[in-house]
mmCIF file of C-alpha atoms in Angstrom:
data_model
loop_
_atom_site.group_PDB
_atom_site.id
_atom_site.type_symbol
_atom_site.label_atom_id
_atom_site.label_comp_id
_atom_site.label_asym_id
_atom_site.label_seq_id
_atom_site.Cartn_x
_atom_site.Cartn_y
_atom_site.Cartn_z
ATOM 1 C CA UNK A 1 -53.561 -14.724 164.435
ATOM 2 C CA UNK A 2 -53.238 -12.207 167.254
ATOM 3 C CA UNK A 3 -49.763 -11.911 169.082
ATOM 4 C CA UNK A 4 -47.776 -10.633 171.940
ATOM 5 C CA UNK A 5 -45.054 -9.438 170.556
ATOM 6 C CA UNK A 6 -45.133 -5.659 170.213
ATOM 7 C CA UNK A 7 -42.079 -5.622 167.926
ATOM 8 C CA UNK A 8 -42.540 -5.012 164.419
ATOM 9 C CA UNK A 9 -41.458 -8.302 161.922
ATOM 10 C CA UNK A 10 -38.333 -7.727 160.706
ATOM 11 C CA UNK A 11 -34.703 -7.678 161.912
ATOM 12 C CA UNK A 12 -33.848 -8.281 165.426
ATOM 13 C CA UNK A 13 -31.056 -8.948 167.186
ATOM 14 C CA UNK A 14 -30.253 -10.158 170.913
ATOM 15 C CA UNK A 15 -27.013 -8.915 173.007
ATOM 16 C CA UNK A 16 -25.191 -10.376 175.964
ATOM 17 C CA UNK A 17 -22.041 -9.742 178.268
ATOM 18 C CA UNK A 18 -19.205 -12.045 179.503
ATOM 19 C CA UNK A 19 -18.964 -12.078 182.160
ATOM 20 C CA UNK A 20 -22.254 -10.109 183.653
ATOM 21 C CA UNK A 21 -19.797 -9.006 186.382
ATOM 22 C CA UNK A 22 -16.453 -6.689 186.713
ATOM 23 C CA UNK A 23 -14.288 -5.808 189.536
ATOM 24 C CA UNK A 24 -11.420 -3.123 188.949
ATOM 25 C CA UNK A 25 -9.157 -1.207 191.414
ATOM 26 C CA UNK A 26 -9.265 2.233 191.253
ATOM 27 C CA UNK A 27 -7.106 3.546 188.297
ATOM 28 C CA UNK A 28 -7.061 -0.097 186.255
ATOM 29 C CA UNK A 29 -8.990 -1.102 183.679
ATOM 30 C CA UNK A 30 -11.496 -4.388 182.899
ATOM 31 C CA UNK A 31 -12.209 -6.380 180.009
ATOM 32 C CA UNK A 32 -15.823 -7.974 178.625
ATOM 33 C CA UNK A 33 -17.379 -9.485 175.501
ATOM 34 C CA UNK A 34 -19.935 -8.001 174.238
ATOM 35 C CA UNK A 35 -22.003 -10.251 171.969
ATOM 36 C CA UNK A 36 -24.947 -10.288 169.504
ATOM 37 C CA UNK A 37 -26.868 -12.509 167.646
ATOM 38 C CA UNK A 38 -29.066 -11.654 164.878
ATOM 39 C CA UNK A 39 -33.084 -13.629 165.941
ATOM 40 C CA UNK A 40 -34.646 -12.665 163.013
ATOM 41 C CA UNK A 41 -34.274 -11.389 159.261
ATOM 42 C CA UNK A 42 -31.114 -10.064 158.643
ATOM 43 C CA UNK A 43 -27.639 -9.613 159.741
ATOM 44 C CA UNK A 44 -27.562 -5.646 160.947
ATOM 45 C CA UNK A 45 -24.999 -2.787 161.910
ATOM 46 C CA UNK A 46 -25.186 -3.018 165.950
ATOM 47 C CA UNK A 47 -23.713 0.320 167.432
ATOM 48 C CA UNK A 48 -22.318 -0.328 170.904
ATOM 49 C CA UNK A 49 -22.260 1.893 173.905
ATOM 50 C CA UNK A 50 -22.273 2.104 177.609
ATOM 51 C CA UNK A 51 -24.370 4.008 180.118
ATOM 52 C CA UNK A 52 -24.266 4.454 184.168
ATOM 53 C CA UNK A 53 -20.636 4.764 184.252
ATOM 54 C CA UNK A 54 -19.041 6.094 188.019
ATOM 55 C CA UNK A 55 -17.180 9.078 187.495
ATOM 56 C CA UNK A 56 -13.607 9.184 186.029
ATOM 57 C CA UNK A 57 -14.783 6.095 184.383
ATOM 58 C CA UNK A 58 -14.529 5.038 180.491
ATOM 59 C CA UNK A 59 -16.070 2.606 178.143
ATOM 60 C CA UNK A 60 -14.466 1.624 175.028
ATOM 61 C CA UNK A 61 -15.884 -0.817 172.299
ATOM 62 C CA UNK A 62 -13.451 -2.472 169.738
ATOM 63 C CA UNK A 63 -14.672 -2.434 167.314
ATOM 64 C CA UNK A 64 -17.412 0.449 168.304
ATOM 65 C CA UNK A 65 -20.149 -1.418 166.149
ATOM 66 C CA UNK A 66 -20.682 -4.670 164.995
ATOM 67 C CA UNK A 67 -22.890 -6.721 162.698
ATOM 68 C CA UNK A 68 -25.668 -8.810 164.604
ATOM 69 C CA UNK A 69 -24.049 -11.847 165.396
ATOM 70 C CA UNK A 70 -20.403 -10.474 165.729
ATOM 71 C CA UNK A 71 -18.869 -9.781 168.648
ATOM 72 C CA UNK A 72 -16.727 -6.630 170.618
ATOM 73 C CA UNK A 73 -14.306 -5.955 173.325
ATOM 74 C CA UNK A 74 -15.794 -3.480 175.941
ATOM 75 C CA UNK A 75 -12.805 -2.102 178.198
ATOM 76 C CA UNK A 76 -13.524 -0.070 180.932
ATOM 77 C CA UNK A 77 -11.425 2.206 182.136
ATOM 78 C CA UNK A 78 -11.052 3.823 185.836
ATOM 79 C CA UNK A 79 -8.801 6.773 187.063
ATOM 80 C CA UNK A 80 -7.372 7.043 190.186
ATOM 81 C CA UNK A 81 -9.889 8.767 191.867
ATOM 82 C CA UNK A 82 -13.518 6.926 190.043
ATOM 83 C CA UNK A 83 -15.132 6.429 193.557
ATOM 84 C CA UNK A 84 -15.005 2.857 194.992
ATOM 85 C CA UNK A 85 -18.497 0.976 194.608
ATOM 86 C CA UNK A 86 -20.645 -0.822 192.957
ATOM 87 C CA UNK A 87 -23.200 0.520 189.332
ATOM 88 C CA UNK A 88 -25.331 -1.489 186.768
ATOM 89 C CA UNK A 89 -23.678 -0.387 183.725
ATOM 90 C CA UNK A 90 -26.128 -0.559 181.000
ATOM 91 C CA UNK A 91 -25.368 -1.398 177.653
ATOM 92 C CA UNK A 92 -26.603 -0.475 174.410
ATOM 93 C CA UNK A 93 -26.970 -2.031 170.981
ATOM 94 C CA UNK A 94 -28.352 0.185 169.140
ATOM 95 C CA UNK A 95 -29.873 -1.772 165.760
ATOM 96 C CA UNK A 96 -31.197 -0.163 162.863
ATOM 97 C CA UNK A 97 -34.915 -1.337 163.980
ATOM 98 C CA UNK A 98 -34.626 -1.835 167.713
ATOM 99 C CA UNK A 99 -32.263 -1.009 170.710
ATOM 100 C CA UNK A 100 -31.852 -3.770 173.086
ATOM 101 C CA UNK A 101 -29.630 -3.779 176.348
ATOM 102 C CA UNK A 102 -27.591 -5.427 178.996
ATOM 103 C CA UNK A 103 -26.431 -5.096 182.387
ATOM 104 C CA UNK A 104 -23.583 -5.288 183.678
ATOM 105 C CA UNK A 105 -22.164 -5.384 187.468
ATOM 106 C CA UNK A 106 -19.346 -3.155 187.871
ATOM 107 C CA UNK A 107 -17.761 -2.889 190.920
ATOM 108 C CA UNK A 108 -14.963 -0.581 191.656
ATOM 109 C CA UNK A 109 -12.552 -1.829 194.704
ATOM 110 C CA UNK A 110 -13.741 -4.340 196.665
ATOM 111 C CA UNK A 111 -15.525 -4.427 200.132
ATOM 112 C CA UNK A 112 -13.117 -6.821 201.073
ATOM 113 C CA UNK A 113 -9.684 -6.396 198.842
ATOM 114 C CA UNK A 114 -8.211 -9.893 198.110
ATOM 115 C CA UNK A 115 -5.589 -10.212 200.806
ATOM 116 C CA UNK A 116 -2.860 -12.303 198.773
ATOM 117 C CA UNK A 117 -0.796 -12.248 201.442
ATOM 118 C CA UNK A 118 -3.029 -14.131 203.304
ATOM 119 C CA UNK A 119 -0.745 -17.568 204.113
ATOM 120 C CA UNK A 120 -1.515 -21.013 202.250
ATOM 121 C CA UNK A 121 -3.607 -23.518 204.041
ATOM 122 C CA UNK A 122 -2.131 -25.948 206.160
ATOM 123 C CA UNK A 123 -3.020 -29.218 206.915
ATOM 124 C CA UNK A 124 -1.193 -29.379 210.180
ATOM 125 C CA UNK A 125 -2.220 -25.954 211.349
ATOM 126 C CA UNK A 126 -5.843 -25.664 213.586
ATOM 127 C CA UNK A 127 -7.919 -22.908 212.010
ATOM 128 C CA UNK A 128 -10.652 -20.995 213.836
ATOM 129 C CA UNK A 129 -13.763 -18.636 212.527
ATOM 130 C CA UNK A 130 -12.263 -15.660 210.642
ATOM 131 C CA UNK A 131 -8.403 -17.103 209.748
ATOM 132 C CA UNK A 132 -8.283 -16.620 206.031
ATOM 133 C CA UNK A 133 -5.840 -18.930 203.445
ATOM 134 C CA UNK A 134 -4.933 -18.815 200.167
ATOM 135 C CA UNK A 135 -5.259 -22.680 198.505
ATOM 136 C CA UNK A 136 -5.699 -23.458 194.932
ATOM 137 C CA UNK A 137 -5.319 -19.642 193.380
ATOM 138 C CA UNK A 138 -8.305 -19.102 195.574
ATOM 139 C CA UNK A 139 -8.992 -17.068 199.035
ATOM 140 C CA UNK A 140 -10.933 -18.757 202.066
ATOM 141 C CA UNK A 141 -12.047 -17.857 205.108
ATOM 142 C CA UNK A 142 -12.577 -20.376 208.280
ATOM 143 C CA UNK A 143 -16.343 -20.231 209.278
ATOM 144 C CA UNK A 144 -15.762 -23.443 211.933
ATOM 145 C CA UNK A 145 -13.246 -24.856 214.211
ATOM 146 C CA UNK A 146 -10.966 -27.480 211.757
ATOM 147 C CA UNK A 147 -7.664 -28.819 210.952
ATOM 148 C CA UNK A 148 -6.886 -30.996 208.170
ATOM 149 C CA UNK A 149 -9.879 -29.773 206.447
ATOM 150 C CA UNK A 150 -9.111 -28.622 202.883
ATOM 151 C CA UNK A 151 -10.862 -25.285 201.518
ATOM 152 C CA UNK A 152 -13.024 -26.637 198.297
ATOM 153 C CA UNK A 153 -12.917 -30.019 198.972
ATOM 154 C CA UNK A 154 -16.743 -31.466 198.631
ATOM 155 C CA UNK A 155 -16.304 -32.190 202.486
ATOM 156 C CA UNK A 156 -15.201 -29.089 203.989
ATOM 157 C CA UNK A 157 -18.297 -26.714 202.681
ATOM 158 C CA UNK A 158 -19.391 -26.091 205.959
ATOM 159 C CA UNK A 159 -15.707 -25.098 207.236
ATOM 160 C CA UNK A 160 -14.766 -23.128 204.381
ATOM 161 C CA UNK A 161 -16.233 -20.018 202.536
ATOM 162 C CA UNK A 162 -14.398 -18.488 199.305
ATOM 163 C CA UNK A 163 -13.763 -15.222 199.063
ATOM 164 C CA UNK A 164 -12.462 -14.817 195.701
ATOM 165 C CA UNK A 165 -9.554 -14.915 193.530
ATOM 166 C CA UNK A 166 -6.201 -14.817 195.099
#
């Protein structure tokens, strides 16, 4: 019976990242699981390694290789002056059969750095377009006219857009 599949029978393995997305500063460093799981036949040696990297940039598996189904650590490491930005980093499992990869999202800065300073929401205080808060280990920023509207709650979407971590 004719099939698709162009792949040889045999040993096969899938890989994934979490999470499929990375932000760093400048000069720090970011963490991700790298994981595989072994589809068909046999357990296999997976070598790991990363591609597309900005400049100054580093990738570091631990450990370096692992067997299909067996997880790593991928850090990536920026110096001071890896250009701000944002790359598909592509990585590689390199099996004894096949090679399969993943992307990841790397972004280097941010096109809007988390302003932690920003004050907490207040319930008392009226907010206009463009005020941002800090409220729940979160960031928001007012789209609308409110007050008394709290950023996250199922009520306030349309008042409230979240910018990220705080």
């Amino acid at each position: 019976e004719p099939t698709c599949n162009s792949q040889p029978p045999g040993n096969d393995f899938s890989i994934s990242v979490n999470p499929t997305s990375l932000t760093v500063q400048a000069g720090q460093s970011a963490t991700a699981t790298v994981g595989t799981t072994t589809t068909s036949g046999n357990a296999q040696t997976v070598t790991l390694r990363a591609s597309g990297l900005p400049a100054g940039a580093t990738a570091t598996f631990n450990p370096a290789s692992v067997q299909s189904g067996g997880s790593a650590t991928l850090t990536i490491s920026t110096a001071a002056n890896t250009p701000n930005g944002t790359v598909q980093v592509t990585i590689t499992g390199d099996g004894a059969d096949v090679d399969h990869t993943v992307q990841l999202r790397l972004t280097v800065g941010t096109d809007t750095p988390p302003d932690c300073t920003a004050p907490a929401w207040n319930a008392a205080t009226s907010y206009v377009p463009g005020n941002r808060v800090s409220h729940n280990g979160r960031q928001w920023e007012a789209t609308w006219y409110s007050t008394s509207a709290e950023p996250g709650a199922p009520q306030s979407w349309a008042v409230w857009r979240d910018i990220g971590p705080c």
